Short mmCIF file of C-alpha atoms in Angstrom, two decimals:
data_model
loop_
_atom_site.label_atom_id
_atom_site.label_comp_id
_atom_site.label_asym_id
_atom_site.label_seq_id
_atom_site.Cartn_x
_atom_site.Cartn_y
_atom_site.Cartn_z
CA MET A 1008 4.20 -14.46 2.88
CA ALA A 1009 4.54 -11.10 5.58
CA VAL A 1010 6.27 -10.67 8.89
CA PRO A 1011 5.27 -13.93 10.98
CA LYS A 1012 2.51 -13.97 13.41
CA TYR A 1013 4.10 -14.85 16.28
CA THR A 1014 2.37 -16.64 19.31
CA ARG A 1015 5.09 -17.07 22.07
CA ALA A 1016 7.96 -15.84 23.02
CA ILE A 1017 11.73 -16.70 24.85
CA VAL A 1018 13.25 -14.63 27.79
CA CYS A 1019 15.42 -14.32 30.33
CA GLY A 1020 15.67 -12.04 32.79
CA VAL A 1021 18.83 -9.60 33.37
CA PRO A 1022 21.60 -11.14 36.06
CA GLY A 1023 23.81 -9.05 38.45
CA SER A 1024 26.91 -10.06 36.63
CA LEU A 1025 26.25 -7.57 33.37
CA PRO A 1026 27.25 -4.65 34.78
CA ALA A 1027 30.79 -5.28 35.30
CA ASN A 1028 31.21 -8.11 32.71
CA ALA A 1029 28.88 -7.51 29.48
CA GLN A 1030 30.40 -7.58 26.14
CA ARG A 1031 30.17 -4.43 24.65
CA LEU A 1032 31.45 -2.56 21.94
CA GLU A 1033 32.25 0.77 24.11
CA GLU A 1034 32.00 1.19 27.89
CA PRO A 1035 29.23 3.45 28.22
CA ASP A 1036 29.33 7.00 30.04
CA GLU A 1037 27.58 5.58 32.87
CA PRO A 1038 27.22 2.53 34.15
CA ILE A 1039 24.41 0.64 34.36
CA ASP A 1040 21.50 0.50 37.23
CA LEU A 1041 20.75 -2.64 37.82
CA GLU A 1042 17.36 -2.46 39.32
CA LYS A 1043 16.79 -0.02 36.77
CA ALA A 1044 17.39 -2.69 34.06
CA ARG A 1045 15.38 -5.21 35.69
CA GLN A 1046 12.74 -2.79 36.30
CA GLN A 1047 12.99 -2.09 32.86
CA HIS A 1048 12.93 -5.60 31.27
CA SER A 1049 10.25 -6.35 33.84
CA HIS A 1050 8.03 -3.72 32.04
CA TYR A 1051 9.34 -5.47 28.26
CA VAL A 1052 8.24 -9.12 29.50
CA GLU A 1053 4.47 -7.60 30.55
CA THR A 1054 4.02 -5.38 26.78
CA LEU A 1055 4.92 -8.78 25.17
CA LYS A 1056 2.53 -10.57 27.06
CA LYS A 1057 0.03 -7.95 26.23
CA LEU A 1058 0.87 -7.73 22.52
CA GLY A 1059 -0.58 -11.59 23.32
CA LEU A 1060 2.13 -13.95 23.18
CA ARG A 1061 2.80 -16.47 25.63
CA VAL A 1062 5.39 -16.43 27.89
CA THR A 1063 8.38 -18.69 28.59
CA HIS A 1064 10.58 -17.17 31.19
CA ILE A 1065 14.56 -19.22 31.09
CA GLU A 1066 16.24 -19.21 34.08
CA THR A 1067 19.28 -16.17 34.94
CA ASP A 1068 22.56 -17.69 34.66
CA GLU A 1069 25.33 -15.78 36.36
CA ALA A 1070 28.07 -17.60 34.70
CA TYR A 1071 26.50 -15.37 31.53
CA PRO A 1072 26.03 -11.79 31.75
CA ASP A 1073 24.83 -11.27 28.14
CA CYS A 1074 22.51 -13.88 28.37
CA VAL A 1075 19.53 -11.64 29.07
CA PHE A 1076 19.83 -10.75 25.34
CA VAL A 1077 17.87 -14.13 24.26
CA ALA A 1078 17.55 -13.60 20.95
CA ASP A 1079 21.23 -14.12 19.61
CA THR A 1080 20.89 -17.70 20.72
CA ALA A 1081 18.82 -19.37 18.19
CA VAL A 1082 16.99 -18.12 14.43
CA CYS A 1083 13.52 -19.92 14.67
CA VAL A 1084 11.08 -19.89 11.37
CA ARG A 1085 8.16 -21.93 11.38
CA ASN A 1086 9.26 -25.68 13.29
CA THR A 1087 12.98 -25.42 12.70
CA ALA A 1088 15.71 -23.84 15.36
CA LEU A 1089 19.36 -23.13 14.24
CA ILE A 1090 21.30 -23.22 17.30
CA PRO A 1091 24.54 -21.01 16.04
CA ASN A 1092 27.39 -21.20 17.37
CA MET A 1093 27.76 -18.05 18.93
CA GLY A 1094 30.80 -15.02 17.94
CA HIS A 1095 31.95 -14.77 21.76
CA GLU A 1096 33.89 -17.43 23.53
CA SER A 1097 31.70 -16.21 26.54
CA ARG A 1098 28.25 -16.24 24.95
CA ARG A 1099 28.67 -19.98 23.63
CA GLY A 1100 27.19 -21.59 27.39
CA GLU A 1101 23.73 -19.89 26.88
CA VAL A 1102 22.71 -22.02 23.67
CA LYS A 1103 22.31 -24.67 26.23
CA ARG A 1104 19.16 -23.53 28.08
CA ILE A 1105 17.86 -22.44 24.47
CA LYS A 1106 18.22 -25.67 23.32
CA SER A 1107 16.69 -27.34 26.40
CA ALA A 1108 13.92 -25.56 26.06
CA LEU A 1109 12.84 -25.26 21.96
CA THR A 1110 13.65 -29.18 22.13
CA GLU A 1111 10.55 -29.30 24.77
CA MET A 1112 8.13 -26.97 22.56
CA GLY A 1113 9.10 -29.56 19.68
CA PHE A 1114 11.12 -28.05 17.40
CA ASP A 1115 13.63 -29.50 14.79
CA ILE A 1116 16.67 -28.43 16.18
CA ILE A 1117 20.04 -28.01 13.98
CA CYS A 1118 23.07 -26.81 15.88
CA MET A 1119 26.16 -25.07 14.25
CA LYS A 1120 29.55 -26.46 14.30
CA GLU A 1121 32.65 -24.45 14.00
CA PRO A 1122 34.61 -22.82 11.99
CA ALA A 1123 30.75 -21.03 11.69
CA PHE A 1124 29.94 -18.74 13.53
CA LEU A 1125 26.75 -16.52 13.89
CA ASP A 1126 24.88 -14.49 16.84
CA ALA A 1127 21.06 -13.98 15.66
CA GLY A 1128 21.18 -10.42 16.24
CA ASP A 1129 23.06 -10.61 12.67
CA VAL A 1130 19.71 -11.75 11.35
CA LEU A 1131 17.16 -10.26 9.56
CA PHE A 1132 14.16 -12.13 8.29
CA THR A 1133 11.16 -10.09 6.37
CA GLY A 1134 9.07 -13.32 5.69
CA ARG A 1135 10.32 -13.80 2.24
CA GLU A 1136 14.08 -14.04 2.70
CA PHE A 1137 16.86 -13.61 4.74
CA PHE A 1138 19.75 -11.15 5.54
CA VAL A 1139 22.58 -11.71 7.68
CA GLY A 1140 25.08 -8.97 8.68
CA LEU A 1141 28.82 -9.69 8.26
CA SER A 1142 29.93 -8.98 11.69
CA SER A 1143 32.54 -9.03 14.26
CA ARG A 1144 30.45 -11.61 15.64
CA THR A 1145 28.84 -13.40 12.17
CA ASN A 1146 31.55 -14.76 9.41
CA LYS A 1147 30.65 -16.41 5.96
CA GLU A 1148 30.75 -19.85 6.95
CA GLY A 1149 27.64 -18.93 9.88
CA ILE A 1150 25.62 -17.23 7.14
CA ASP A 1151 26.24 -20.51 4.56
CA ALA A 1152 24.89 -22.77 7.82
CA LEU A 1153 22.10 -20.48 8.05
CA ALA A 1154 21.60 -20.69 4.45
CA LYS A 1155 21.39 -24.37 4.48
CA ALA A 1156 19.27 -24.51 7.90
CA PHE A 1157 16.30 -22.62 6.26
CA PRO A 1158 16.87 -23.89 2.20
CA ASP A 1159 13.20 -22.58 1.52
CA PHE A 1160 14.32 -19.14 1.72
CA SER A 1161 16.87 -16.69 -0.13
CA VAL A 1162 19.86 -15.70 2.60
CA SER A 1163 22.10 -12.77 1.60
CA SER A 1164 25.24 -11.10 3.50
CA ILE A 1165 25.33 -7.26 4.40
CA LYS A 1166 28.41 -5.53 5.52
CA VAL A 1167 27.98 -4.11 8.92
CA ARG A 1168 30.52 -1.68 9.89
CA LYS A 1169 31.40 -0.36 13.64
CA HIS A 1170 28.09 -1.86 15.19
CA LEU A 1171 27.27 -4.94 16.76
CA HIS A 1172 24.78 -6.54 14.45
CA LEU A 1173 23.25 -6.12 11.37
CA GLN A 1174 19.36 -5.42 13.56
CA SER A 1175 21.92 -2.83 15.63
CA ILE A 1176 20.65 -0.33 12.73
CA ILE A 1177 18.31 -2.21 10.57
CA THR A 1178 14.49 -3.94 11.65
CA MET A 1179 11.34 -4.54 10.33
CA ALA A 1180 8.82 -2.05 11.32
CA GLY A 1181 6.37 -3.33 8.83
CA ASP A 1182 5.38 -6.36 6.48
CA ASP A 1183 7.05 -4.53 3.99
CA LEU A 1184 8.72 -1.82 5.68
CA ILE A 1185 12.17 -1.63 6.85
CA VAL A 1186 13.74 0.97 9.46
CA VAL A 1187 16.91 1.73 8.88
CA GLY A 1188 19.38 4.24 10.77
CA GLY A 1189 20.46 8.02 9.29
CA SER A 1190 24.17 6.91 9.93
CA PRO A 1191 26.57 6.67 6.68
CA MET A 1192 27.44 2.19 7.69
CA ALA A 1193 23.71 2.06 7.66
CA SER A 1194 23.24 3.48 4.38
CA GLU A 1195 25.58 1.52 3.48
CA ALA A 1196 24.20 -1.77 4.86
CA TRP A 1197 20.45 -0.14 2.92
CA VAL A 1198 22.17 0.00 -0.17
CA GLU A 1199 23.48 -3.46 -0.32
CA LEU A 1200 20.71 -5.27 1.31
CA GLU A 1201 18.72 -3.38 -1.85
CA SER A 1202 21.02 -4.10 -4.24
CA LYS A 1203 20.29 -7.85 -3.60
CA ALA A 1204 16.57 -8.10 -2.07
CA LYS A 1205 14.89 -10.75 -4.22
CA PHE A 1206 11.43 -8.58 -3.19
CA LYS A 1207 10.85 -5.01 -2.98
CA TYR A 1208 10.75 -3.28 0.56
CA ARG A 1209 9.81 0.30 1.60
CA LYS A 1210 12.34 1.97 3.61
CA VAL A 1211 12.33 4.48 6.40
CA VAL A 1212 14.93 6.25 8.31
CA THR A 1213 15.97 7.27 11.35
CA PRO A 1214 18.15 9.89 12.14
CA GLU A 1215 19.33 7.88 15.10
CA ASP A 1216 20.53 4.28 14.33
CA ARG A 1217 19.39 3.16 17.79
CA ALA A 1218 15.88 4.15 16.93
CA ALA A 1219 16.13 2.16 13.61
CA ASN A 1220 16.33 -1.01 16.22
CA VAL A 1221 12.48 -1.86 17.06
CA LEU A 1222 9.97 -5.13 17.39
CA TYR A 1223 7.44 -5.56 14.95
CA VAL A 1224 4.61 -7.95 16.53
CA ASN A 1225 1.81 -8.95 15.47
CA GLY A 1226 1.05 -5.55 13.69
CA THR A 1227 2.53 -3.86 16.78
CA LEU A 1228 5.66 -1.61 16.45
CA VAL A 1229 7.32 -1.21 19.75
CA HIS A 1230 9.86 1.32 20.10
CA GLU A 1231 11.93 3.17 22.70
CA PRO A 1232 10.33 6.83 23.86
CA ALA A 1233 11.20 10.27 22.25
CA LYS A 1234 13.51 11.12 25.50
CA ASP A 1235 16.25 8.32 23.72
CA ILE A 1236 15.15 9.53 20.23
CA PRO A 1237 14.22 13.03 20.34
CA GLY A 1238 15.63 13.09 16.30
CA SER A 1239 13.63 10.10 15.65
CA ILE A 1240 10.54 10.18 17.43
CA SER A 1241 8.09 12.18 14.81
CA VAL A 1242 9.39 9.64 11.98
CA PHE A 1243 6.93 6.52 14.12
CA GLN A 1244 4.20 9.39 15.20
CA GLY A 1245 4.10 9.76 11.27
CA LEU A 1246 3.47 6.01 10.43
CA PRO A 1247 0.11 4.07 10.84
CA GLY A 1248 -0.87 1.63 12.97
CA PRO A 1249 -1.02 0.87 16.36
CA LYS A 1250 2.36 1.89 18.64
CA MET A 1251 3.95 1.51 21.58
CA GLU A 1252 6.90 2.69 23.67
CA LEU A 1253 9.26 1.10 26.13
CA ASP A 1254 12.37 2.31 28.21
CA ASN A 1255 15.60 0.56 27.25
CA SER A 1256 18.25 2.94 28.80
CA GLU A 1257 20.05 0.71 30.59
CA LEU A 1258 20.38 -2.08 29.07
CA SER A 1259 21.54 -0.13 26.13
CA LYS A 1260 24.11 0.28 27.57
CA ALA A 1261 25.27 -2.89 27.10
CA ASP A 1262 24.53 -3.10 23.51
CA GLY A 1263 21.31 -4.01 24.35
CA SER A 1264 18.03 -3.11 21.60
CA LEU A 1265 14.41 -3.54 21.89
CA THR A 1266 14.82 -6.68 19.37
CA CYS A 1267 17.45 -8.48 21.76
CA CYS A 1268 15.84 -9.23 24.80
CA CYS A 1269 13.14 -12.02 23.26
CA LEU A 1270 12.89 -15.17 21.05
CA LEU A 1271 9.49 -14.64 19.13
CA LEU A 1272 8.09 -17.68 18.09
CA GLN A 1273 5.64 -18.72 15.66
#
């Protein structure tokens, strides 16, 4: 089985409360430009449509500054959706609207309960197996709950250091191709992943960690533009297949990566 083919995506707009109240690891050098963030997000949504996805919009909720990062709120494989107990308390209310939307779409819903915690940004699904980041947002109980929800797939934990999520430094860039950031932390995560993997994967390394977060959708690789990943752009240019660029400069100031802003559905 290869990386899943996707037909739909769920997105949520950028709330006005994001610039001041986003839950990030560090304060950015420059504040988030809200209008620019919304313009970039609109382009993001249009790109998903160009990739053939039917897009469902979840209403923005000012009470949840991070609600634009909708990918953290569910793990969906085939017709099953795991609704996690999210790692940061301020974000846990975000899952209510996602649960409702997925229920209406006909997904079988499984809800995670304490003491399990998990952000779906820690979940890398290769189409064959799961790798899940053991991070500040995801604990062992959360990983165990995911394994129980998807018993047909192997689940391996991967330690995440000094980054928000596993997908901050490792993502799928092809059916058996994984892109890995160039930092020692990313390299350590890859070594652990490779040692635990039940299948063989090819690896490509980007000098900048942020460049390692890409969207791979139905054969097209979506990555950040050269201005934001100057040391890594040649890596993507050297890969075969169609590619697209998406500017994510504003949401990246809130630790938001390309994978964060859509929940992809099969």
